[in-house]
C-alpha positions as a Python dict, from the first residue, in 0.01 Angstrom:
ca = {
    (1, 'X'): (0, 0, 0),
    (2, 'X'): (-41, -292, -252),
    (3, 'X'): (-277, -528, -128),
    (4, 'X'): (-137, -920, -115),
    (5, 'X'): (-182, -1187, -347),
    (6, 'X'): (-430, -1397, -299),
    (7, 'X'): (-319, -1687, -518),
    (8, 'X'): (42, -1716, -654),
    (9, 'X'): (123, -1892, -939),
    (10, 'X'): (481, -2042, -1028),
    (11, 'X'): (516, -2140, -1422),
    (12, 'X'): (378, -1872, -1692),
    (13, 'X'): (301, -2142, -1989),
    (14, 'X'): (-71, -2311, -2038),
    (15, 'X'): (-173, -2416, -1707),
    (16, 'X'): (-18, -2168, -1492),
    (17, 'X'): (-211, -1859, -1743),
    (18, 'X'): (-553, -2053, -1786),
    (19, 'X'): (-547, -2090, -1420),
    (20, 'X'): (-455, -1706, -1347),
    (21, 'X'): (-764, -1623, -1628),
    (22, 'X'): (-994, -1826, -1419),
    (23, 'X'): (-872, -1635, -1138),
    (24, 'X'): (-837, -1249, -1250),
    (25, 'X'): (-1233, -1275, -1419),
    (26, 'X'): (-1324, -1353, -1079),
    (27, 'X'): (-1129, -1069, -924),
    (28, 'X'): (-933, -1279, -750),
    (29, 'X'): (-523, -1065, -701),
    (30, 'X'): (-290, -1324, -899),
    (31, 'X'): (44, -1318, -957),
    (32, 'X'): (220, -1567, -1217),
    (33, 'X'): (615, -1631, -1124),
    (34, 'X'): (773, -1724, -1460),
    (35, 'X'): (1138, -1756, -1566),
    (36, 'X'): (1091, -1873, -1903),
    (37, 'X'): (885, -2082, -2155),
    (38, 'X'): (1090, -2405, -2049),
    (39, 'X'): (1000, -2706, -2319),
    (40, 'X'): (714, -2492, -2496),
    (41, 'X'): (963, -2266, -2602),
    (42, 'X'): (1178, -2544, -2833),
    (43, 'X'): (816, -2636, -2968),
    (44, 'X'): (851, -2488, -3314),
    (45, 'X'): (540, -2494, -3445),
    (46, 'X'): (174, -2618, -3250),
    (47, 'X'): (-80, -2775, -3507),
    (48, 'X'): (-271, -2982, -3261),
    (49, 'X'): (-418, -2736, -3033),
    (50, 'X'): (-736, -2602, -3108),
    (51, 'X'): (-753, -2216, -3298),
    (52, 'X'): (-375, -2231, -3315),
    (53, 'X'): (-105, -2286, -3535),
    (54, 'X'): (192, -2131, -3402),
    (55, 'X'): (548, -2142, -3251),
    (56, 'X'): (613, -2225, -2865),
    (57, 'X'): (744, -1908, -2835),
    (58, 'X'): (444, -1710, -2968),
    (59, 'X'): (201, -1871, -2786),
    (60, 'X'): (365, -1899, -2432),
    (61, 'X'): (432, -1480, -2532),
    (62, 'X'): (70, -1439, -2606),
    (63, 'X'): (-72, -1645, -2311),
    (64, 'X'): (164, -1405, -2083),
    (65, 'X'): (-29, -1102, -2245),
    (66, 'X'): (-357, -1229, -2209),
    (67, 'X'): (-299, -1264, -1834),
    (68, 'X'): (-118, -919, -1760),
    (69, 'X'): (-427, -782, -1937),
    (70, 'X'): (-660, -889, -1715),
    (71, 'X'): (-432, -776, -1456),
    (72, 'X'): (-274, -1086, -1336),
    (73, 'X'): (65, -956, -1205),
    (74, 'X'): (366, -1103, -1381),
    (75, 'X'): (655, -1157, -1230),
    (76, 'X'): (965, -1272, -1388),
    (77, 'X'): (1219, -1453, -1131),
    (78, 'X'): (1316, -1782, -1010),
    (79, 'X'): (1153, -1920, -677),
    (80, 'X'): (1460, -2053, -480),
    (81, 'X'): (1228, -2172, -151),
    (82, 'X'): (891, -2198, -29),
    (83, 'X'): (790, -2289, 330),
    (84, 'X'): (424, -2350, 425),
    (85, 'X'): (312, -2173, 771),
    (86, 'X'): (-68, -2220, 697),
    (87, 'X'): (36, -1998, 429),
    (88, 'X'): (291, -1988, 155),
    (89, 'X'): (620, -1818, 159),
    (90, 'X'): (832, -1796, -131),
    (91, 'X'): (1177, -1676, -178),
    (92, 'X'): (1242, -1551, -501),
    (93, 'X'): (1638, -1533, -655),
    (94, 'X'): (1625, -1141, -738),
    (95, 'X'): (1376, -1013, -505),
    (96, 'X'): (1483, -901, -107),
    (97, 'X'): (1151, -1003, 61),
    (98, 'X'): (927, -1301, 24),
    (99, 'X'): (597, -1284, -154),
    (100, 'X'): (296, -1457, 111),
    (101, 'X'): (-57, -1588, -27),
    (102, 'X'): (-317, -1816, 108),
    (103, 'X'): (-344, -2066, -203),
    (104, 'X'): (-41, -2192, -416),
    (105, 'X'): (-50, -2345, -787),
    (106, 'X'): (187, -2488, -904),
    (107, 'X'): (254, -2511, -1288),
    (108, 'X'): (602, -2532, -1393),
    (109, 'X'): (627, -2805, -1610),
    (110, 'X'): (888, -3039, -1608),
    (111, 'X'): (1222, -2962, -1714),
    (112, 'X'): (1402, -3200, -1982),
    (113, 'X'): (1739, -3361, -1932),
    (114, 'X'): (1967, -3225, -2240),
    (115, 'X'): (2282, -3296, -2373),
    (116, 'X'): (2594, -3080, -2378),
    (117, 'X'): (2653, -3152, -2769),
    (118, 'X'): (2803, -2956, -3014),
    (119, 'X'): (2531, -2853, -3305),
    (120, 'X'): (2256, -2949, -3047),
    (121, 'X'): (2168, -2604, -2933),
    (122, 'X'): (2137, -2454, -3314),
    (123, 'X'): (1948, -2760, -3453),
    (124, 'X'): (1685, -2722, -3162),
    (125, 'X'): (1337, -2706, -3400),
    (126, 'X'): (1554, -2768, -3687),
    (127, 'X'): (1540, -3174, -3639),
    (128, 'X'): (1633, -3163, -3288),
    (129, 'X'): (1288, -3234, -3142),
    (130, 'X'): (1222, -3324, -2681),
    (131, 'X'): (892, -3459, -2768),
    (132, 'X'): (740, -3737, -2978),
    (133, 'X'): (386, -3727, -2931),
    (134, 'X'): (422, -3329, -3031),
    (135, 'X'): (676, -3356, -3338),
    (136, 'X'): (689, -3725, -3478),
    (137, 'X'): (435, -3598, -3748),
    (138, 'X'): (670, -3403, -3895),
    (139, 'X'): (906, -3708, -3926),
    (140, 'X'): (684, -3922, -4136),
    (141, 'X'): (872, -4173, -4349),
    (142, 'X'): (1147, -4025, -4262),
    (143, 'X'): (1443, -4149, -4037),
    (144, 'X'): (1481, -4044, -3667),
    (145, 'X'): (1687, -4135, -3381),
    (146, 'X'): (1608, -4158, -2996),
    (147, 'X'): (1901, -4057, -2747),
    (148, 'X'): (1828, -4236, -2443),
    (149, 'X'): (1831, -4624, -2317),
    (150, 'X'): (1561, -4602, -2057),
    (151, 'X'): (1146, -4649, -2031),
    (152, 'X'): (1081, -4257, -2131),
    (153, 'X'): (1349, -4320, -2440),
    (154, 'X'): (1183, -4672, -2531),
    (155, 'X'): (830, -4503, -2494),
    (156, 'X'): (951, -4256, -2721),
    (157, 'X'): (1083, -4503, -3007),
    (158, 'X'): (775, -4724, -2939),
    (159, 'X'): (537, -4398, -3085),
    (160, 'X'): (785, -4290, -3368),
    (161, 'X'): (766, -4641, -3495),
    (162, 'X'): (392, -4589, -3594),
    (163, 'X'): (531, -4328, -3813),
    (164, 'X'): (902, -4351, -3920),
    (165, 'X'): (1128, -4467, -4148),
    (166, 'X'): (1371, -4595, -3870),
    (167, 'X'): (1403, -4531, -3502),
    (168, 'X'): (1722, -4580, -3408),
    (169, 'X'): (1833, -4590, -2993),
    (170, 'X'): (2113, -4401, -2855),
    (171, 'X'): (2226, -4475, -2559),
    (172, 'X'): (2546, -4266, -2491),
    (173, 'X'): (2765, -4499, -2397),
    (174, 'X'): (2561, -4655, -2123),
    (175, 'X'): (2408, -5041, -2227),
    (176, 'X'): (2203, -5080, -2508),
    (177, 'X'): (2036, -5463, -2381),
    (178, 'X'): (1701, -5311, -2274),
    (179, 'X'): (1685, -5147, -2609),
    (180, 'X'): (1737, -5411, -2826),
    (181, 'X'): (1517, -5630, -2602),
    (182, 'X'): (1261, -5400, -2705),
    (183, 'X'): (1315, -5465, -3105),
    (184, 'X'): (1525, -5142, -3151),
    (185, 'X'): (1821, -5093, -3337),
    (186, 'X'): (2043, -4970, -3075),
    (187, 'X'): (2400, -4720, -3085),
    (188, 'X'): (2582, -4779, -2769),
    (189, 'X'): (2879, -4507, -2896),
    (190, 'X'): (2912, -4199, -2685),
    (191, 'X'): (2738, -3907, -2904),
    (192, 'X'): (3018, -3645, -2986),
    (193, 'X'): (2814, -3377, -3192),
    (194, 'X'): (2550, -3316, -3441),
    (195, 'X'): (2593, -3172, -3803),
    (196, 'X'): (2374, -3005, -4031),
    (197, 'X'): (2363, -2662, -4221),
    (198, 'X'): (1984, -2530, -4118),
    (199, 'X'): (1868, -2848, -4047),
    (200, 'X'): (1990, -3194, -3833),
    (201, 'X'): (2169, -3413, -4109),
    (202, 'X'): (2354, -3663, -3871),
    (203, 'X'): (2513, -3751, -3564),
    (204, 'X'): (2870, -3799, -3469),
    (205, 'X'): (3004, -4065, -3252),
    (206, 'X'): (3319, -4051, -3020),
    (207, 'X'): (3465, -4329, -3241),
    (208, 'X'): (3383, -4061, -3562),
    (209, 'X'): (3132, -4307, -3695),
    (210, 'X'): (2821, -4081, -3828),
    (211, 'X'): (2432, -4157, -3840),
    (212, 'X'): (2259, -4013, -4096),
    (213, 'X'): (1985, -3931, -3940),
    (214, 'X'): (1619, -3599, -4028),
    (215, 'X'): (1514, -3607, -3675),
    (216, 'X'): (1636, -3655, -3310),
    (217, 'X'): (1470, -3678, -2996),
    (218, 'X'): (1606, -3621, -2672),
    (219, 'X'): (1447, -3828, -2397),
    (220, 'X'): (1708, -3846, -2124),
    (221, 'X'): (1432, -3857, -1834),
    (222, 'X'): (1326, -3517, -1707),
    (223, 'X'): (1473, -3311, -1423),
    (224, 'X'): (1280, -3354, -1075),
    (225, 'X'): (989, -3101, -1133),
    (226, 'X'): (838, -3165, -811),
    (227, 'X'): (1093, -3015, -592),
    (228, 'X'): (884, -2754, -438),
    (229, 'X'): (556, -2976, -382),
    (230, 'X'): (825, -3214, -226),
    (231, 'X'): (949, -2905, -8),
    (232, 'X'): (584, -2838, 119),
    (233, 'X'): (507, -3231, 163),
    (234, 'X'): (317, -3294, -111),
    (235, 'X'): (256, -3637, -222),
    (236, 'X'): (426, -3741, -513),
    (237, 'X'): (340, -4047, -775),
    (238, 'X'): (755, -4136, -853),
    (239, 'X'): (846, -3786, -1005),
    (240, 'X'): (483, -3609, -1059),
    (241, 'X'): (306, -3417, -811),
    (242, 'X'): (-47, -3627, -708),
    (243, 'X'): (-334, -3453, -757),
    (244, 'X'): (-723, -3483, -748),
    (245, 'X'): (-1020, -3435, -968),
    (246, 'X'): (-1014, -3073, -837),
    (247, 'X'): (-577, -2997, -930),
    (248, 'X'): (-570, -3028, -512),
    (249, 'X'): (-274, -3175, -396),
    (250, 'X'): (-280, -3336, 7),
    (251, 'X'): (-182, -2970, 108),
    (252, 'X'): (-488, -2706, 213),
    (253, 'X'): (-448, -2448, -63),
    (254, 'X'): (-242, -2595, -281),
    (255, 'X'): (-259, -2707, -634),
    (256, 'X'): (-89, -2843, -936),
    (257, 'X'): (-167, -2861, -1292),
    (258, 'X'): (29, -2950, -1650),
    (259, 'X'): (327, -3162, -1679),
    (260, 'X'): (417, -3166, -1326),
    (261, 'X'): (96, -3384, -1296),
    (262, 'X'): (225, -3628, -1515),
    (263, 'X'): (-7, -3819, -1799),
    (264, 'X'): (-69, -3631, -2158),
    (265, 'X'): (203, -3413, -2184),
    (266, 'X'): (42, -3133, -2403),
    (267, 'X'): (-90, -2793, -2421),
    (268, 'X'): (-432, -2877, -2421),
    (269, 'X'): (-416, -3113, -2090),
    (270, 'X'): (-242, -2857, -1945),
    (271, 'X'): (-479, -2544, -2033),
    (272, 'X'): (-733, -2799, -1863),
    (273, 'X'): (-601, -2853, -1576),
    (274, 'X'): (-507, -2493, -1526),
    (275, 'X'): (-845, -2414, -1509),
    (276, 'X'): (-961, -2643, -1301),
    (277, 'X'): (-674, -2554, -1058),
    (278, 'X'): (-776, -2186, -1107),
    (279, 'X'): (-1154, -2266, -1010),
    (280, 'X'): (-1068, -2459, -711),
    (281, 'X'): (-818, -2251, -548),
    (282, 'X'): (-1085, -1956, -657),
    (283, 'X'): (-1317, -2151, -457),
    (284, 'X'): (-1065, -2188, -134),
    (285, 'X'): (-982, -1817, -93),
    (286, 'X'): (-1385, -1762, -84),
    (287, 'X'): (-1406, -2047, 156),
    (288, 'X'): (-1188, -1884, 364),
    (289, 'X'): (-1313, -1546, 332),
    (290, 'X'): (-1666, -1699, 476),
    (291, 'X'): (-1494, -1839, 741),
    (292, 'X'): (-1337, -1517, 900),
}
């Protein structure tokens, strides 16, 4: 009979496989739940991350690797439920029984807000950018646009300013005040579609009004990521799961790390934090192991 998990770990990208390499070289029984590389996978190309220069893709591929090699136990599903009984349950979409283990990290990111756009799907990497901080280098001098009206959008267009051409708001029909408050130039036009053969060459508005237009980033807001740590009673900060110096959240045994935290949004805050979740839930399973 397979012995349990000791620490389950929901999201397979940086933090969740730092923290289950933390885990597996201290022969700790891991399992990572993954359904996907999420916003890592639309991530082109990765220049700011040290010893790598390579696509989302590739790197969220060979971070899955690494893990199953030091036999972390990958599992690829969607976790529809988790209940916490002094330990954690989780119900997984394909699977008929529940998967139990003492310590919990979770690491799933955050999921972005999109747009249901014609063009938008096939220009993704190809000018169609979810992430500023990430991508505005490759938009230097050059013209972008922001669809979104709110503080994430505005935060967005406040960095690309540094090193654009243009920014250029897009609010999508909703009311472009706040934006222009802010010193942007501002679209209020519903977005109908983007164009471009290979690469984004403009947008298309419902009144057929185009924007010419190298890059676009979507910054919509992101989907609630901390559904589950709001399931367990975690403490949240707005939509981010609150944390301490150790990736502990206000539950025994279970942790966070990456952009569910909230703060730098990259790979490298993320690979971080995984492995400081991975050493402290490593260091709660042999706390309890004393204690029996």
């Amino acid at each position: 009979m397979t012995e349990p998990f000791q620490v389950i770990i929901i999201g397979g990208g940086p933090a969740g496989v730092s923290a289950a390499l933390y885990l597996c070289r201290a022969n700790i029984r891991a399992a990572i739940i993954e359904n996907g590389p999420g916003a890592l996978g639309r991530a082109h190309k990765i220049e700011n991350y040290y010893g790598a220069a390579a696509s989302g893709l590739k790197l969220y591929a060979e971070g899955l690797e690494q893990a199953r090699n030091l036999s972390a136990t990958i599992i690829q599903d969607e976790v529809v439920g988790v209940e916490y009984t002094g330990a954690f349950t989780l119900a997984l979409k394909n699977a008929s029984e529940a998967l139990t283990a003492p310590a919990l990290i979770l690491a799933t990111g955050t999921k972005n807000i999109t747009l249901d756009l014609p063009g938008l799907t096939e220009l993704e990497g190809r000018g169609v950018s979810y992430c500023a901080v990430c991508d505005g280098f490759f938009f230097r001098n050059k013209r972008v646009a922001v669809a979104g009206g709110g503080a994430y959008a505005l935060h967005e267009a406040e960095y690309l300013k540094h090193l654009a051409k243009s920014v250029t708001v897009l609010t999508n029909g909703k009311d472009d005040s706040l934006v222009k408050q802010a010193g942007f130039a501002a679209i209020a036009q519903p977005l109908a579609a983007l164009t471009g053969a290979g690469k984004l060459q403009s947008v298309r508005f419902a009144d057929g009004s185009e924007l010419e237009v190298d890059g676009l980033f979507i910054a919509l807001g992101t989907a609630d990521s901390a559904d589950l740590a709001r399931k367990l009673g975690a403490q949240l900060d707005g939509r981010f799961i609150r944390i301490d110096e150790n990736c502990a959240t206000n539950i025994p045994g279970l942790f966070a790390a990456g952009d569910c935290t909230g703060g730098l949004m990259q790979v490298a805050k993320a690979v971080h934090e995984g492995a400081r979740a991975g050493l402290a839930a490593l260091k709660f399973i042999r706390a309890q192991s004393v204690a029996k």
